[in-house]
Amino acid sequence: MKTKESNTSYEVSPQNIINVKGLYMSFGENNEVLKGINFQVKKGENLVVLGKSGSGKSVMIKCLVGLDKADKGELYVLGKDIAKLTYEQLNSIRLRIGFLFQNAALYDSMSVRENLVFPLKRHSKNITTNEIDKAVMDTLKDVGLEEAIDKMPSELSGGMRKRVGLARTLILKPEIILYDEPTTGLDPITSKEISELILSIQKKNKTTSVIITHDLACARLTADRIIILRDGVVFMEGSYEQLEQSKDE
Amino acid sequence: MTTYLKDIFSNTSNVSIFAMRFWKEVFKPPFEIKEFIKQCYLLGYKALPLVAITGFIMGLVLTIQSRPTMAKFGAEAWLPGMVALSMIKEVAPIITALICAGKISSGIGAELGSMKVTEQIDAMEVSAINPFKYLVVTRILATTLMIPILVVFADCIGIFGGFMGMNIHTDVTLFRYLHKILESLNFIDIIPATIKTFFFGFFIGMIGCYKGFTASNGTESVGRAANSAVVAASLAIFIIDMIAVQLTDLYANL
Ligand SMILES: Nc1ncnc2c1ncn2[C@@H]1O[C@H](COP(=O)(O)OP(=O)(O)O)[C@@H](O)[C@H]1O
Ligand SMILES: [Mg+2]
């Protein structure tokens, strides 16, 4: 168990697929949300980020895909400095990253099938209708939702929405998946199912994951390593067991 | 008071930046043609019944109300021409535009606002789809094209409404009625009225998109986006109309 000071420096190595160094972010003058975040994620690792509501977890992973612009700091994802990319270069990185939003962010006006076809069609040149159908079916099977293919998002339960959101990112075969509170708002049983799904997808596709949560059960199940955000910095880092021990102290 | 003025200025400058972004993106491929056609269809379909009803009523009412005055001057024969002229130059464009501000601008504001709040726009962004191109550019183009078409439609229905109004008291054949109108219409009258409807369409689309696209997070901001889109679009329509009338006047006196 180690407690990190915010000036620890990390090397950019090919092994670290995500490398964040001294990340600062504020909204307006007196709302500094991130005050020097440092962490890195290794290839194939599941990193869980714990923190209270409003501690800036969502802001932090939105910075990773360039949805929010950091004020200061280095942000290397897949070997590229996110802040220095052109829009086209950023998009080519984004295609290799999946993002599951807190409320799944399904396109309301499209059916489940169209939600999956929409990104796939745009990013696969010369793909045939048969190949699209097969990819959609296979991906829905992976998340266990083949029967919902022609439903509209408004007809789905919270857990099903999360699964469809996950399928929509999986269909582009991402190397990294970012989960923003995948189990929040779900009942304990569905939460457990989603956590297990996250694990099985990581095993199957060999993806790297960053999982934001404040659900300890989900953290215990999915985490290889955990960092805790507090007051805008990485307050603690370690495995679930290490953190559990230190809590008792 | 100063904050109020500041608000107006910062709003205007933000809308200008938004409009500039539109012009930058509109000529860059890929073009979202399918979504554009779908939006044209949806917008036209949504506004058509309302535009038809109000157009008809305006033509009818205008005729019935103007008749006594015209009769007083013994100018009843000019009635069809006068009604058609006011319909085409002013009434149909303004009424159609205001209806579309209420129906379409607010609809776009609410739709994009809720997409923004539920992170659907962010989701497009992270899957490397340009939401501005897909959502905003297509909608602005659709309104810019569809509002003039709706106005022409309102013109026709309004003139027909006028015909019905005429026939309450006198017996005129449709052919003679239309002949009278064509006699008194100048091409010069129609062109400026048509040009301004494109501007109406552009602003109706742009203000709706701007309000929706820039909605802050939180569900109450969706309602706010829809509401302020109607207010701002209606105001923009009157301002454009005033400028258009002044310009036409200037040009006519040249
Ligand atoms: N778009 C925004 N505008 C202003 N402040 C924001 C915005 N997004 C986030 N914040 C601020 O950042 C803080 C952290 O938000 P967030 O990252 O969503 O927290 P969480 O850890 O619960 O995901 C919030 O308290 C809020 O004040
Ligand atoms: Mg959050």
Coordinates of C-alpha atoms and ligand atoms in Angstrom, one line a residue:
Chain A
M1 CA 0.0 0.0 0.0
K2 CA 1.5 3.3 -1.0
T3 CA 0.1 6.8 -0.7
K4 CA 1.0 9.0 -3.7
E5 CA 2.3 12.5 -3.6
S6 CA 1.2 14.4 -6.7
N7 CA 4.7 15.0 -8.0
T8 CA 5.7 11.4 -8.6
S9 CA 6.9 11.1 -12.1
Y10 CA 6.2 8.3 -14.5
E11 CA 8.0 7.2 -17.6
V12 CA 6.0 6.9 -20.8
S13 CA 6.5 3.3 -21.7
P14 CA 4.9 1.2 -24.4
Q15 CA 3.6 -1.0 -21.6
N16 CA 1.5 1.9 -20.2
I17 CA -1.4 2.2 -22.6
I18 CA -2.7 5.2 -20.6
N19 CA -0.4 7.6 -18.9
V20 CA -1.7 10.6 -17.1
K21 CA 0.7 13.1 -15.5
G22 CA -0.2 16.2 -13.5
L23 CA -3.7 16.6 -14.9
Y24 CA -5.4 19.8 -13.8
M25 CA -8.9 20.8 -14.7
S26 CA -11.2 23.5 -13.4
F27 CA -14.6 24.9 -14.2
G28 CA -14.6 28.6 -13.7
E29 CA -12.2 30.3 -11.3
N30 CA -13.1 28.8 -7.9
N31 CA -14.1 25.3 -9.0
E32 CA -10.9 23.4 -9.4
V33 CA -12.0 19.8 -9.9
L34 CA -8.7 18.0 -10.7
K35 CA -5.5 19.2 -9.1
G36 CA -2.7 17.1 -10.5
I37 CA -3.8 13.6 -11.2
N38 CA -1.2 10.9 -11.9
F39 CA -1.8 7.4 -12.9
Q40 CA -1.1 4.9 -15.6
V41 CA -2.8 1.8 -16.9
K42 CA -1.0 -1.2 -18.3
K43 CA -2.1 -3.1 -21.3
G44 CA -4.7 -5.7 -20.4
E45 CA -5.3 -4.3 -16.9
N46 CA -8.6 -3.5 -15.2
L47 CA -8.2 -0.2 -13.3
V48 CA -11.0 0.8 -11.0
V49 CA -11.3 4.4 -10.0
L50 CA -13.2 5.0 -6.8
G51 CA -14.3 8.4 -5.5
K52 CA -17.2 10.2 -4.0
S53 CA -19.9 11.7 -6.2
G54 CA -18.6 15.0 -7.6
S55 CA -15.0 14.2 -7.1
G56 CA -14.3 14.6 -10.8
K57 CA -14.2 11.0 -12.0
S58 CA -16.3 11.6 -15.0
V59 CA -14.4 14.7 -15.9
M60 CA -11.2 12.7 -15.7
I61 CA -12.2 10.0 -18.2
K62 CA -13.8 12.5 -20.5
C63 CA -10.4 14.2 -20.6
L64 CA -8.9 10.8 -21.8
V65 CA -11.0 10.9 -25.0
G66 CA -10.8 14.7 -25.5
L67 CA -14.4 15.3 -24.6
D68 CA -13.2 17.8 -21.9
K69 CA -10.0 19.8 -22.4
A70 CA -7.6 19.6 -19.5
D71 CA -6.1 22.9 -18.3
K72 CA -2.7 21.5 -17.7
G73 CA -0.9 18.1 -17.7
E74 CA 0.2 15.4 -20.0
L75 CA -2.2 12.8 -21.3
Y76 CA -0.9 9.9 -23.3
V77 CA -3.4 7.4 -24.6
L78 CA -2.2 4.6 -26.9
G79 CA 1.2 6.4 -27.2
K80 CA -0.3 9.7 -28.4
D81 CA -0.5 13.1 -26.6
I82 CA -4.2 13.7 -26.7
A83 CA -3.9 17.5 -26.3
K84 CA -1.7 17.8 -29.4
L85 CA -3.8 15.9 -31.9
T86 CA -5.7 17.3 -34.8
Y87 CA -9.4 16.5 -35.0
E88 CA -8.8 13.7 -37.5
Q89 CA -6.0 12.2 -35.4
L90 CA -8.1 12.4 -32.3
N91 CA -10.9 10.6 -34.1
S92 CA -8.6 7.7 -35.1
I93 CA -7.6 7.3 -31.4
R94 CA -11.2 7.5 -30.4
L95 CA -12.1 4.6 -32.6
R96 CA -9.8 2.5 -30.6
I97 CA -11.4 3.5 -27.3
G98 CA -14.9 2.4 -26.2
F99 CA -16.8 4.6 -23.8
L100 CA -19.8 3.4 -21.8
F101 CA -21.7 6.4 -20.5
Q102 CA -23.3 6.5 -17.1
N103 CA -26.8 6.2 -18.5
A104 CA -25.7 4.4 -21.6
A105 CA -26.5 7.4 -23.8
L106 CA -28.3 5.2 -26.3
Y107 CA -29.6 7.1 -29.4
D108 CA -33.3 7.5 -28.4
S109 CA -34.6 7.8 -31.9
M110 CA -33.0 4.6 -33.1
S111 CA -33.8 0.9 -32.3
V112 CA -31.2 -1.3 -30.7
R113 CA -30.1 -2.6 -34.1
E114 CA -29.7 0.9 -35.5
N115 CA -27.8 2.0 -32.4
L116 CA -25.2 -0.7 -33.3
V117 CA -25.3 -0.3 -37.0
F118 CA -24.8 3.5 -36.9
P119 CA -21.2 3.6 -35.7
L120 CA -20.3 0.4 -37.5
K121 CA -21.5 1.5 -41.0
R122 CA -19.7 4.8 -40.7
H123 CA -16.3 3.3 -39.9
S124 CA -16.3 0.3 -42.1
K125 CA -15.9 0.9 -45.7
N126 CA -17.2 -1.7 -48.1
I127 CA -19.0 -3.7 -45.5
T128 CA -21.9 -5.8 -46.8
T129 CA -25.3 -5.9 -45.2
N130 CA -24.7 -9.6 -44.3
E131 CA -21.5 -8.7 -42.5
I132 CA -23.3 -5.9 -40.6
D133 CA -26.1 -8.2 -39.6
K134 CA -23.7 -10.8 -38.4
A135 CA -21.6 -8.3 -36.4
V136 CA -24.7 -6.9 -34.7
M137 CA -26.0 -10.4 -33.8
D138 CA -22.6 -11.6 -32.5
T139 CA -22.1 -8.5 -30.4
L140 CA -25.6 -8.7 -28.9
K141 CA -25.0 -12.3 -28.2
D142 CA -21.8 -11.3 -26.3
V143 CA -23.9 -9.1 -24.0
G144 CA -26.8 -11.6 -23.9
L145 CA -29.4 -9.5 -25.5
E146 CA -30.2 -11.0 -28.9
E147 CA -34.0 -10.9 -28.2
A148 CA -34.0 -7.1 -27.8
I149 CA -32.6 -6.3 -31.2
D150 CA -35.7 -4.6 -32.5
K151 CA -36.7 -2.8 -29.3
M152 CA -36.5 1.0 -28.9
P153 CA -34.3 2.3 -26.0
S154 CA -37.3 3.5 -24.1
E155 CA -38.6 -0.1 -23.8
L156 CA -35.4 -1.3 -22.1
S157 CA -34.6 -1.6 -18.4
G158 CA -31.6 0.1 -16.9
G159 CA -29.5 -3.1 -17.0
M160 CA -30.5 -3.8 -20.6
R161 CA -29.6 -0.2 -21.6
K162 CA -26.1 -0.7 -20.1
R163 CA -25.7 -3.9 -22.1
V164 CA -26.8 -2.3 -25.3
G165 CA -24.4 0.7 -24.6
L166 CA -21.7 -1.8 -24.1
A167 CA -22.5 -3.7 -27.3
R168 CA -22.4 -0.4 -29.2
T169 CA -18.9 0.2 -28.1
L170 CA -17.8 -3.4 -28.5
I171 CA -18.9 -3.5 -32.1
L172 CA -16.0 -1.2 -33.1
K173 CA -13.5 -3.6 -31.4
P174 CA -11.9 -1.2 -29.0
E175 CA -8.6 -1.8 -27.4
I176 CA -9.5 0.3 -24.3
I177 CA -12.9 0.5 -22.7
L178 CA -13.8 3.3 -20.3
Y179 CA -16.8 2.6 -18.0
D180 CA -18.5 5.5 -16.3
E181 CA -20.4 4.0 -13.3
P182 CA -21.5 0.9 -15.1
T183 CA -23.5 -0.4 -12.1
T184 CA -25.0 2.8 -10.6
G185 CA -28.7 2.8 -10.5
L186 CA -29.0 -1.0 -10.9
D187 CA -30.2 -3.5 -8.4
P188 CA -27.6 -5.7 -6.7
I189 CA -28.3 -8.7 -8.8
T190 CA -28.1 -6.8 -12.1
S191 CA -25.0 -5.0 -10.9
K192 CA -23.3 -8.3 -10.3
E193 CA -24.3 -9.5 -13.8
I194 CA -22.9 -6.3 -15.4
S195 CA -19.7 -6.7 -13.4
E196 CA -19.3 -10.2 -14.5
L197 CA -20.0 -9.2 -18.1
I198 CA -17.2 -6.6 -17.8
L199 CA -14.8 -9.3 -16.7
S200 CA -15.8 -11.8 -19.4
I201 CA -15.5 -9.2 -22.1
Q202 CA -12.0 -8.2 -20.9
K203 CA -11.0 -11.9 -20.9
K204 CA -12.5 -12.5 -24.4
N205 CA -11.3 -9.4 -26.2
K206 CA -8.1 -8.8 -24.2
T207 CA -9.1 -5.2 -23.7
T208 CA -7.8 -2.7 -21.2
S209 CA -10.4 -1.1 -18.9
V210 CA -10.8 1.9 -16.7
I211 CA -13.9 1.4 -14.5
I212 CA -15.3 4.3 -12.6
T213 CA -17.6 3.3 -9.8
H214 CA -18.5 3.8 -6.2
D215 CA -19.9 0.3 -6.0
L216 CA -17.5 -1.7 -3.8
A217 CA -18.8 -5.0 -4.9
C218 CA -18.2 -4.2 -8.5
A219 CA -14.7 -2.9 -7.6
R220 CA -13.9 -6.1 -5.8
L221 CA -15.0 -8.3 -8.7
T222 CA -13.4 -6.4 -11.6
A223 CA -10.3 -4.6 -10.2
D224 CA -6.8 -5.6 -10.9
R225 CA -5.8 -2.4 -9.3
I226 CA -7.7 0.5 -7.6
I227 CA -7.1 4.2 -7.3
I228 CA -9.1 6.5 -5.1
L229 CA -9.7 10.1 -6.0
R230 CA -10.1 12.6 -3.3
D231 CA -9.8 16.4 -3.3
G232 CA -8.7 16.3 -6.9
V233 CA -5.7 14.0 -6.5
V234 CA -5.0 10.3 -6.4
F235 CA -5.3 9.7 -2.7
M236 CA -4.6 6.0 -2.5
E237 CA -3.6 3.2 -4.9
G238 CA -3.4 -0.6 -4.5
S239 CA -5.3 -3.8 -4.9
Y240 CA -8.7 -4.3 -3.3
E241 CA -7.2 -6.3 -0.5
Q242 CA -4.5 -3.7 0.2
L243 CA -7.0 -0.9 0.4
E244 CA -9.3 -3.0 2.6
Q245 CA -6.6 -3.5 5.1
S246 CA -5.6 0.1 5.1
K247 CA -9.2 1.1 5.8
D248 CA -9.2 -0.9 9.0
E249 CA -6.1 0.8 10.2
Chain B
M1 CA -29.5 46.1 -16.7
T2 CA -25.8 45.8 -17.5
T3 CA -25.9 42.1 -17.0
Y4 CA -28.8 41.9 -19.3
L5 CA -26.9 43.8 -22.0
K6 CA -23.9 41.7 -21.4
D7 CA -26.0 38.6 -21.8
I8 CA -27.3 39.8 -25.2
F9 CA -23.8 40.6 -26.4
S10 CA -22.3 37.3 -25.3
N11 CA -25.3 35.4 -26.7
T12 CA -24.9 37.2 -30.1
S13 CA -21.2 36.5 -30.3
N14 CA -21.7 32.9 -29.4
V15 CA -24.4 32.4 -32.0
S16 CA -22.1 34.1 -34.5
I17 CA -19.3 31.6 -33.7
F18 CA -21.8 28.8 -34.0
A19 CA -23.0 30.1 -37.4
M20 CA -19.3 30.3 -38.5
R21 CA -18.8 26.8 -37.5
F22 CA -21.8 25.8 -39.7
W23 CA -20.3 27.5 -42.7
K24 CA -17.0 25.9 -42.1
E25 CA -18.5 22.4 -41.9
V26 CA -21.2 22.6 -44.5
F27 CA -18.9 22.3 -47.5
K28 CA -16.6 19.6 -46.0
P29 CA -17.4 16.0 -47.0
P30 CA -18.7 13.5 -45.9
F31 CA -22.2 14.9 -46.6
E32 CA -25.0 13.4 -44.5
I33 CA -27.5 13.3 -47.3
K34 CA -29.7 10.7 -45.9
E35 CA -30.2 12.4 -42.6
F36 CA -30.8 15.7 -44.5
I37 CA -33.6 14.2 -46.5
K38 CA -35.1 12.6 -43.4
Q39 CA -35.0 16.0 -41.6
C40 CA -36.6 17.7 -44.6
Y41 CA -39.4 15.2 -44.6
L42 CA -39.9 15.3 -40.8
L43 CA -39.9 19.1 -40.6
G44 CA -42.3 19.5 -43.6
Y45 CA -44.6 16.9 -42.3
K46 CA -44.7 18.4 -38.8
A47 CA -45.5 21.9 -39.9
L48 CA -47.7 21.3 -42.9
P49 CA -51.1 21.0 -41.3
L50 CA -50.7 24.0 -39.1
V51 CA -49.3 26.1 -42.0
A52 CA -52.2 25.0 -44.2
I53 CA -54.9 25.9 -41.6
T54 CA -53.4 29.3 -40.7
G55 CA -52.7 30.1 -44.4
F56 CA -56.3 29.4 -45.3
I57 CA -57.7 31.3 -42.4
M58 CA -55.5 34.3 -43.1
G59 CA -56.5 34.5 -46.7
L60 CA -60.2 34.2 -45.8
V61 CA -60.1 36.7 -43.0
L62 CA -58.1 39.2 -45.0
T63 CA -60.6 39.1 -47.8
I64 CA -63.6 39.4 -45.6
Q65 CA -62.2 42.2 -43.5
S66 CA -60.9 44.3 -46.5
R67 CA -64.0 44.1 -48.5
P68 CA -66.0 46.9 -46.8
T69 CA -63.1 49.3 -47.0
M70 CA -62.4 48.5 -50.6
A71 CA -66.1 48.7 -51.4
K72 CA -66.3 52.2 -49.9
F73 CA -63.8 53.3 -52.5
G74 CA -65.5 51.4 -55.3
A75 CA -62.4 49.3 -55.6
E76 CA -63.8 45.9 -55.0
A77 CA -62.3 44.7 -58.3
W78 CA -58.8 45.1 -56.7
L79 CA -59.6 42.9 -53.7
P80 CA -58.1 39.7 -55.0
G81 CA -54.9 41.4 -56.1
M82 CA -54.6 43.2 -52.8
V83 CA -55.1 40.1 -50.7
A84 CA -52.7 38.1 -52.8
L85 CA -50.1 40.8 -52.5
S86 CA -50.3 41.1 -48.8
M87 CA -50.3 37.3 -48.4
I88 CA -47.2 36.8 -50.6
K89 CA -45.3 39.8 -49.4
E90 CA -45.9 39.7 -45.7
V91 CA -48.6 37.6 -44.1
A92 CA -47.6 34.1 -45.4
P93 CA -43.9 34.5 -44.7
I94 CA -44.3 35.9 -41.2
I95 CA -47.1 33.6 -40.1
T96 CA -45.3 30.5 -41.5
A97 CA -42.0 31.5 -40.0
L98 CA -43.6 32.2 -36.6
I99 CA -45.4 28.8 -36.6
C100 CA -42.2 27.1 -37.5
A101 CA -40.3 29.0 -34.8
G102 CA -42.9 27.6 -32.4
K103 CA -43.0 24.2 -33.8
I104 CA -39.7 23.4 -35.4
S105 CA -37.2 25.7 -33.6
S106 CA -38.4 24.6 -30.2
G107 CA -38.6 21.0 -31.4
I108 CA -35.0 21.0 -32.5
G109 CA -34.0 22.8 -29.3
A110 CA -35.7 20.2 -27.2
E111 CA -34.4 17.2 -29.2
L112 CA -30.8 18.3 -29.3
G113 CA -31.0 19.6 -25.8
S114 CA -32.1 16.2 -24.5
M115 CA -29.5 14.5 -26.6
K116 CA -26.9 16.7 -25.0
V117 CA -28.1 16.2 -21.5
T118 CA -28.3 12.4 -21.9
E119 CA -24.8 12.4 -23.4
Q120 CA -25.9 11.2 -26.8
I121 CA -23.9 14.0 -28.4
D122 CA -20.9 13.0 -26.4
A123 CA -21.4 9.4 -27.4
M124 CA -21.3 10.4 -31.1
E125 CA -18.2 12.4 -30.5
V126 CA -16.3 9.5 -28.9
S127 CA -17.3 7.1 -31.6
A128 CA -15.6 9.5 -34.0
I129 CA -18.8 10.7 -35.6
N130 CA -19.0 14.5 -36.0
P131 CA -22.2 15.4 -34.2
F132 CA -22.1 18.9 -35.5
K133 CA -22.2 17.7 -39.0
Y134 CA -24.7 14.9 -38.4
L135 CA -27.1 16.8 -36.2
V136 CA -26.7 20.5 -36.7
V137 CA -25.7 21.0 -40.4
T138 CA -28.4 18.7 -41.6
R139 CA -31.1 20.4 -39.6
I140 CA -30.1 23.9 -40.5
L141 CA -30.0 23.0 -44.2
A142 CA -33.3 21.3 -43.9
T143 CA -35.0 24.3 -42.4
T144 CA -33.4 26.7 -44.9
L145 CA -34.8 24.7 -47.7
M146 CA -38.2 23.7 -46.2
I147 CA -39.4 27.1 -44.8
P148 CA -39.5 28.7 -48.2
I149 CA -41.4 25.7 -49.6
L150 CA -43.8 25.9 -46.7
V151 CA -44.3 29.6 -47.4
V152 CA -45.1 29.0 -51.0
F153 CA -47.6 26.5 -49.9
A154 CA -49.1 28.9 -47.5
D155 CA -49.3 31.5 -50.3
C156 CA -51.3 29.1 -52.4
I157 CA -53.6 28.0 -49.6
G158 CA -54.1 31.6 -48.5
I159 CA -55.0 32.7 -52.0
F160 CA -57.5 29.9 -52.1
G161 CA -58.8 31.0 -48.8
G162 CA -59.3 34.5 -50.3
F163 CA -61.2 32.9 -53.1
M164 CA -63.6 31.3 -50.6
G165 CA -63.9 34.7 -48.9
M166 CA -64.8 36.4 -52.1
N167 CA -67.5 33.8 -52.8
I168 CA -69.4 34.5 -49.6
H169 CA -70.8 37.7 -51.2
T170 CA -70.2 37.5 -54.9
D171 CA -69.9 34.9 -57.5
V172 CA -66.5 34.8 -59.0
T173 CA -65.0 31.8 -60.9
L174 CA -61.7 30.5 -59.8
F175 CA -60.3 31.3 -63.2
R176 CA -61.3 34.9 -63.1
Y177 CA -60.1 35.3 -59.5
L178 CA -56.7 33.9 -60.4
H179 CA -56.6 36.0 -63.5
K180 CA -57.2 39.2 -61.5
I181 CA -54.4 38.2 -59.1
L182 CA -51.9 37.5 -61.9
E183 CA -52.8 40.9 -63.4
S184 CA -51.8 42.8 -60.4
L185 CA -48.8 40.8 -59.3
N186 CA -45.3 41.9 -60.3
F187 CA -42.3 39.6 -60.3
I188 CA -40.5 42.3 -58.3
D189 CA -42.9 41.8 -55.5
I190 CA -42.3 38.1 -55.2
I191 CA -38.5 38.0 -55.3
P192 CA -37.6 39.9 -52.1
A193 CA -40.4 38.1 -50.2
T194 CA -38.9 34.8 -51.3
I195 CA -35.4 35.6 -50.5
K196 CA -36.2 36.6 -46.9
T197 CA -37.9 33.3 -46.3
F198 CA -34.5 31.5 -46.8
F199 CA -33.1 33.7 -44.0
F200 CA -36.1 32.9 -41.9
G201 CA -35.4 29.2 -42.4
F202 CA -31.7 29.5 -41.7
F203 CA -32.3 31.3 -38.4
I204 CA -35.1 29.1 -37.3
G205 CA -32.8 26.1 -37.7
M206 CA -29.7 27.7 -36.4
I207 CA -31.2 29.1 -33.2
G208 CA -32.9 25.8 -32.4
C209 CA -29.7 23.9 -32.9
Y210 CA -27.7 26.5 -31.0
K211 CA -30.0 26.4 -28.0
G212 CA -30.1 22.6 -28.0
F213 CA -26.5 21.9 -28.7
T214 CA -25.3 24.2 -26.0
A215 CA -27.8 23.2 -23.3
S216 CA -26.0 22.6 -20.0
N217 CA -26.3 19.4 -18.2
G218 CA -29.5 18.9 -16.1
T219 CA -32.9 18.0 -17.3
E220 CA -34.5 21.5 -16.7
S221 CA -32.2 22.9 -19.3
V222 CA -34.0 20.9 -22.0
G223 CA -37.2 22.9 -21.4
R224 CA -35.2 26.1 -21.2
A225 CA -33.5 25.3 -24.6
A226 CA -36.9 24.7 -26.3
N227 CA -38.4 27.8 -24.7
S228 CA -35.6 30.2 -25.4
A229 CA -35.3 28.9 -29.0
V230 CA -38.9 30.0 -29.7
V231 CA -38.4 33.4 -28.2
A232 CA -35.1 34.1 -29.9
A233 CA -36.2 32.7 -33.3
S234 CA -39.4 34.8 -33.2
L235 CA -37.4 37.9 -32.4
A236 CA -34.9 37.1 -35.2
I237 CA -37.8 36.7 -37.7
F238 CA -39.1 40.2 -37.0
I239 CA -35.7 41.7 -37.1
I240 CA -34.9 40.0 -40.4
D241 CA -38.3 41.1 -41.8
M242 CA -37.7 44.7 -40.8
I243 CA -34.3 44.7 -42.5
A244 CA -35.7 43.0 -45.6
V245 CA -38.5 45.5 -45.9
Q246 CA -36.0 48.4 -45.5
L247 CA -33.7 47.0 -48.1
T248 CA -36.5 46.3 -50.6
D249 CA -37.7 49.9 -50.0
L250 CA -34.3 51.3 -50.6
Y251 CA -33.9 49.2 -53.8
A252 CA -37.3 50.2 -55.1
N253 CA -36.5 53.9 -54.7
L254 CA -33.2 53.7 -56.5
Ligands
LIG1 N1 -19.8 20.9 -17.6 C1 -19.5 21.3 -16.4 N2 -19.6 22.6 -16.1 C2 -19.3 23.0 -14.9 N3 -18.9 22.2 -13.9 C3 -18.8 20.9 -14.1 C4 -19.1 20.4 -15.4 N4 -18.9 19.1 -15.4 C5 -18.4 18.8 -14.1 N5 -18.4 19.9 -13.4 C6 -17.9 20.0 -12.0 O1 -17.0 18.9 -11.8 C7 -17.3 18.3 -10.6 C8 -17.1 16.8 -10.8 O2 -18.0 16.3 -11.7 P1 -18.0 14.7 -12.1 O3 -16.7 14.4 -12.8 O4 -19.2 14.6 -13.0 O5 -18.1 14.0 -10.8 P2 -18.2 12.4 -10.5 O6 -17.0 12.0 -9.8 O7 -19.5 12.2 -9.7 O8 -18.3 11.8 -11.9 C9 -18.8 18.6 -10.3 O9 -18.9 18.8 -8.9 C10 -19.1 19.8 -11.0 O10 -19.0 20.9 -10.1
MG2 MG -19.9 10.9 -12.9

